[in-house]
PDB file of C-alpha atoms in Angstrom:
ATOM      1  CA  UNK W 268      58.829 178.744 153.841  1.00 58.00           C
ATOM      2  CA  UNK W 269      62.442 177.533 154.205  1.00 70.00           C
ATOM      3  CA  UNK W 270      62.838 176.589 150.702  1.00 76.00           C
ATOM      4  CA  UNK W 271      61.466 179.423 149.039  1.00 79.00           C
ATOM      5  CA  UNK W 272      63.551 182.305 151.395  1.00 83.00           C
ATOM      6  CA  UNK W 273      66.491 180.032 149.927  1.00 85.00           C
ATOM      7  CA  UNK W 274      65.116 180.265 146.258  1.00 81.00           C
ATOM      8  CA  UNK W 275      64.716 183.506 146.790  1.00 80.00           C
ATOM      9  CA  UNK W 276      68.138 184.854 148.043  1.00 84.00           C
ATOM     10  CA  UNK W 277      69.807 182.749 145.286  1.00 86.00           C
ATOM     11  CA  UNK W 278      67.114 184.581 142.299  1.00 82.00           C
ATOM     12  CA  UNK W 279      68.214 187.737 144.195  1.00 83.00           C
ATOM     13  CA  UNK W 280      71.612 186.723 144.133  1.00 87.00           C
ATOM     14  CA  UNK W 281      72.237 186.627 140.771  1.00 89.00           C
ATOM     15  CA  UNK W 282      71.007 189.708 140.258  1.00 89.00           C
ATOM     16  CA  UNK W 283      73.622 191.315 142.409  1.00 91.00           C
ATOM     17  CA  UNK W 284      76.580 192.214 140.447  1.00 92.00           C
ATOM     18  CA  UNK W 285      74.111 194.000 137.756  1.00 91.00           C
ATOM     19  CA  UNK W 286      72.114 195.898 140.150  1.00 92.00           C
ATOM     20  CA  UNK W 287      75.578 196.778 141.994  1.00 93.00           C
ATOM     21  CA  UNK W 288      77.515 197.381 138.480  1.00 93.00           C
ATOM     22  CA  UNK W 289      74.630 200.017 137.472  1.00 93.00           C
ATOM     23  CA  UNK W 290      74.031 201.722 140.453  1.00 93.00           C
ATOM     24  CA  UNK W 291      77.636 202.255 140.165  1.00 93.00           C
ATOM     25  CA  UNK W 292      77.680 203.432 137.062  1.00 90.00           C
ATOM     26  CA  UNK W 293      74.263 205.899 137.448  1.00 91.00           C
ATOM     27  CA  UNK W 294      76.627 207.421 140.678  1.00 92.00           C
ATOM     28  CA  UNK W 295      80.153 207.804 138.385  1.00 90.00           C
ATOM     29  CA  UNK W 296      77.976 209.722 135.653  1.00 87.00           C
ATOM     30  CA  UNK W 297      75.493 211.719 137.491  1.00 86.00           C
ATOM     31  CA  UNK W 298      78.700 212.965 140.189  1.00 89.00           C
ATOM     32  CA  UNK W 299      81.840 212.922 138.703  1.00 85.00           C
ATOM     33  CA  UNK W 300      81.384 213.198 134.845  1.00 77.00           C
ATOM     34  CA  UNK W 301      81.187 216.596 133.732  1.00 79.00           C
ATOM     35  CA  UNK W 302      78.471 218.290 131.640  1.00 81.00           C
ATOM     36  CA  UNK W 303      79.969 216.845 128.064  1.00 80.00           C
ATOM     37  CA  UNK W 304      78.420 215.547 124.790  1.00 86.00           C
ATOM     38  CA  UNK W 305      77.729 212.159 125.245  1.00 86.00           C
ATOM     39  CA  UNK W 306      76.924 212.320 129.092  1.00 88.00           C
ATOM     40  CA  UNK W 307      72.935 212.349 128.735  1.00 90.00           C
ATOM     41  CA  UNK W 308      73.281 209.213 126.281  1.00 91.00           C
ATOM     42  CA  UNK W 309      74.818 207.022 129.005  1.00 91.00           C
ATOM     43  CA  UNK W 310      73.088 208.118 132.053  1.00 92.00           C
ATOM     44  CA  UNK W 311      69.798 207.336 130.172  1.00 93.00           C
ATOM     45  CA  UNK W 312      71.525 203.952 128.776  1.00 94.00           C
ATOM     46  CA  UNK W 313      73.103 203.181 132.421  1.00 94.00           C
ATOM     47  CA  UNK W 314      69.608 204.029 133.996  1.00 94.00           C
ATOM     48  CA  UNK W 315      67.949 201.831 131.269  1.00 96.00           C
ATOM     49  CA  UNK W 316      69.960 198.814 132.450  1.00 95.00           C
ATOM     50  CA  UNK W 317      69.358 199.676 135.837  1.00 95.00           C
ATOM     51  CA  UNK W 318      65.886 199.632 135.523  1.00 96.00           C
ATOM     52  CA  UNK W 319      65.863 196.383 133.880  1.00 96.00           C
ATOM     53  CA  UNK W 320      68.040 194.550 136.731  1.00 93.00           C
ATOM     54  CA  UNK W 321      65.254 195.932 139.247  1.00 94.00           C
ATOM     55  CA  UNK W 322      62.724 194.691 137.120  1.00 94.00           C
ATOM     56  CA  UNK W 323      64.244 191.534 136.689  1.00 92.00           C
ATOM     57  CA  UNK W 324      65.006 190.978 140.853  1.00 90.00           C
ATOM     58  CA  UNK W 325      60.962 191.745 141.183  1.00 91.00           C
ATOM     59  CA  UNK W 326      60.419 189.282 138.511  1.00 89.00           C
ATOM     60  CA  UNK W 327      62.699 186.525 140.434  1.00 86.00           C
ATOM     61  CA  UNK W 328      60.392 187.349 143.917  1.00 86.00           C
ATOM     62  CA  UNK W 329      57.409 186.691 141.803  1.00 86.00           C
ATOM     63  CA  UNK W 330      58.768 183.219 140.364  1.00 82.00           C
ATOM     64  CA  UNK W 331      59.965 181.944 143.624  1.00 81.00           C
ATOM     65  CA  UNK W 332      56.899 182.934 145.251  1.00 83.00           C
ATOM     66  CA  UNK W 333      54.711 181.353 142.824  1.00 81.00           C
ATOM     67  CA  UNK W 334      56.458 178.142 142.703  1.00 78.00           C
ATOM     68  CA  UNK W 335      56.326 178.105 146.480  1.00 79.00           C
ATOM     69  CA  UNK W 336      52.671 178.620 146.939  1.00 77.00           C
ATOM     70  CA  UNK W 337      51.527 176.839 144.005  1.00 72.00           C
ATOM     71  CA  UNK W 338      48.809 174.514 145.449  1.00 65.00           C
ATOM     72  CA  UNK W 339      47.146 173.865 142.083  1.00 66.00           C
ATOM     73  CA  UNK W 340      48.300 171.381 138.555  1.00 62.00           C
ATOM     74  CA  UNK W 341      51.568 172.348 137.177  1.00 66.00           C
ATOM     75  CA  UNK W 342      49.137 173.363 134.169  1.00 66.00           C
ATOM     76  CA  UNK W 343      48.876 176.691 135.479  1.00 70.00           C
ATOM     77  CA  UNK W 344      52.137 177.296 136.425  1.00 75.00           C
ATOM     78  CA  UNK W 345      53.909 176.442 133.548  1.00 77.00           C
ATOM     79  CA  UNK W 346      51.577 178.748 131.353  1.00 78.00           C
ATOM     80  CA  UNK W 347      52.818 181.678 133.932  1.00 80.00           C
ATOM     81  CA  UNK W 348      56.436 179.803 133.197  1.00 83.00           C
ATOM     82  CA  UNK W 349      56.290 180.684 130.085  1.00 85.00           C
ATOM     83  CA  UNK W 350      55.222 184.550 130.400  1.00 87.00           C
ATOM     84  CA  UNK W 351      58.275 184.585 132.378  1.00 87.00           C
ATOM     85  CA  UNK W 352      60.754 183.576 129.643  1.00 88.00           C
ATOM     86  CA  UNK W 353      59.087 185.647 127.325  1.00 92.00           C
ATOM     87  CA  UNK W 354      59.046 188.744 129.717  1.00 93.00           C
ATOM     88  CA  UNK W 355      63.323 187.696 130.511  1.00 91.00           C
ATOM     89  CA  UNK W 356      63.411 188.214 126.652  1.00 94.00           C
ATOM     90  CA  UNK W 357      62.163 191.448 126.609  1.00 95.00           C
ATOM     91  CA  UNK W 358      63.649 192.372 129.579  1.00 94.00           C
ATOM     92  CA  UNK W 359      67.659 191.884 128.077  1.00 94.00           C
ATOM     93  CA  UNK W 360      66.630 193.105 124.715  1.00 96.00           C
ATOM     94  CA  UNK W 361      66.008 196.131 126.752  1.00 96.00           C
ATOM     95  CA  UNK W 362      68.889 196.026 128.902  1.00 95.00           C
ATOM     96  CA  UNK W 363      70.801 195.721 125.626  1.00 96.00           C
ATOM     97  CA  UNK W 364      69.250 199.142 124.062  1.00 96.00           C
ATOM     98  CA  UNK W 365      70.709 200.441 127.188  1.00 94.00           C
ATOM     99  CA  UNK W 366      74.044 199.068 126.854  1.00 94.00           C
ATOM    100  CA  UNK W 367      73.807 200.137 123.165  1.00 95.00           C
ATOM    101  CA  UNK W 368      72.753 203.835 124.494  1.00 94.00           C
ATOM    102  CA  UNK W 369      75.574 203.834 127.087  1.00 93.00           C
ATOM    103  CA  UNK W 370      78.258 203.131 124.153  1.00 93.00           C
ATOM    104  CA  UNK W 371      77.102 205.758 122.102  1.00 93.00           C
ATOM    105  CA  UNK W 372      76.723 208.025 124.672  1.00 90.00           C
ATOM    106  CA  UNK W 373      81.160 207.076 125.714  1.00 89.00           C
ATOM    107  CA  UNK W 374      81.702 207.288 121.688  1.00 90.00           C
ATOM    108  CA  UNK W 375      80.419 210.477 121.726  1.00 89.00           C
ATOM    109  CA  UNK W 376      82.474 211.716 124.232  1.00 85.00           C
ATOM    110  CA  UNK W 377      85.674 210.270 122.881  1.00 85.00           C
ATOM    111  CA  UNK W 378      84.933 211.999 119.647  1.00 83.00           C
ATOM    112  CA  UNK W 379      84.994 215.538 121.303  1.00 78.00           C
ATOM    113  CA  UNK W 380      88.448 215.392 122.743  1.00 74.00           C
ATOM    114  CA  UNK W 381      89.912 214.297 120.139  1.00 72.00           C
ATOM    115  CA  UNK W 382      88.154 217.081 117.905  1.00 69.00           C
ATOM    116  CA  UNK W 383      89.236 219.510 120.827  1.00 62.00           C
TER     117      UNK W 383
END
């Protein structure tokens, strides 16, 4: 049990600055960022990425665990190994249609004061 609360907290760790950075950035947009054009498209993009870093800390509690309480061949686990790299994959091309949204959304913005 030792090793995997350590596993864990370092998984979860590294995870930390992302979850902070977008819960951050969800808080700056949704409070202090008045109604503008642009606004919606980076609160959806911030929310995107903050979705994905929540997704990815429950997908780190799930490895850890698993490698912890495996009991059975490594056969098993490193089929589930690889559904995790594959799911990581999907999980920052996602994060990365969020960053994507988030620029556009800040472009957007930009463009209007200088057009004003």
């Amino acid at each position: 049990m030792d090793g995997f609360l350590t596993q864990l907290l370092t998984m979860l760790g590294y995870q930390l600055p992302e979850l902070l950075a977008c819960v951050a950035g969800v808080a700056m947009l949704a409070m202090w960022v008045p109604a503008a054009p642009g606004r919606k498209l980076a609160l959806a993009g911030t929310s995107v990425m903050l979705l994905t870093t929540l997704l990815r800390g429950v997908m780190s509690v799930w490895h850890a665990w698993l490698i912890n309480s495996n009991t059975d061949s490594y056969s098993s686990l490193s089929g589930m190994m690889s559904l995790f790299g594959a799911f990581g994959m999907l999980l920052g091309v996602v994060s990365a249609v969020g960053l994507v949204l988030l620029v556009w959304g800040a472009c957007k913005a930009m463009q209007a004061t200088r057009a004003a």
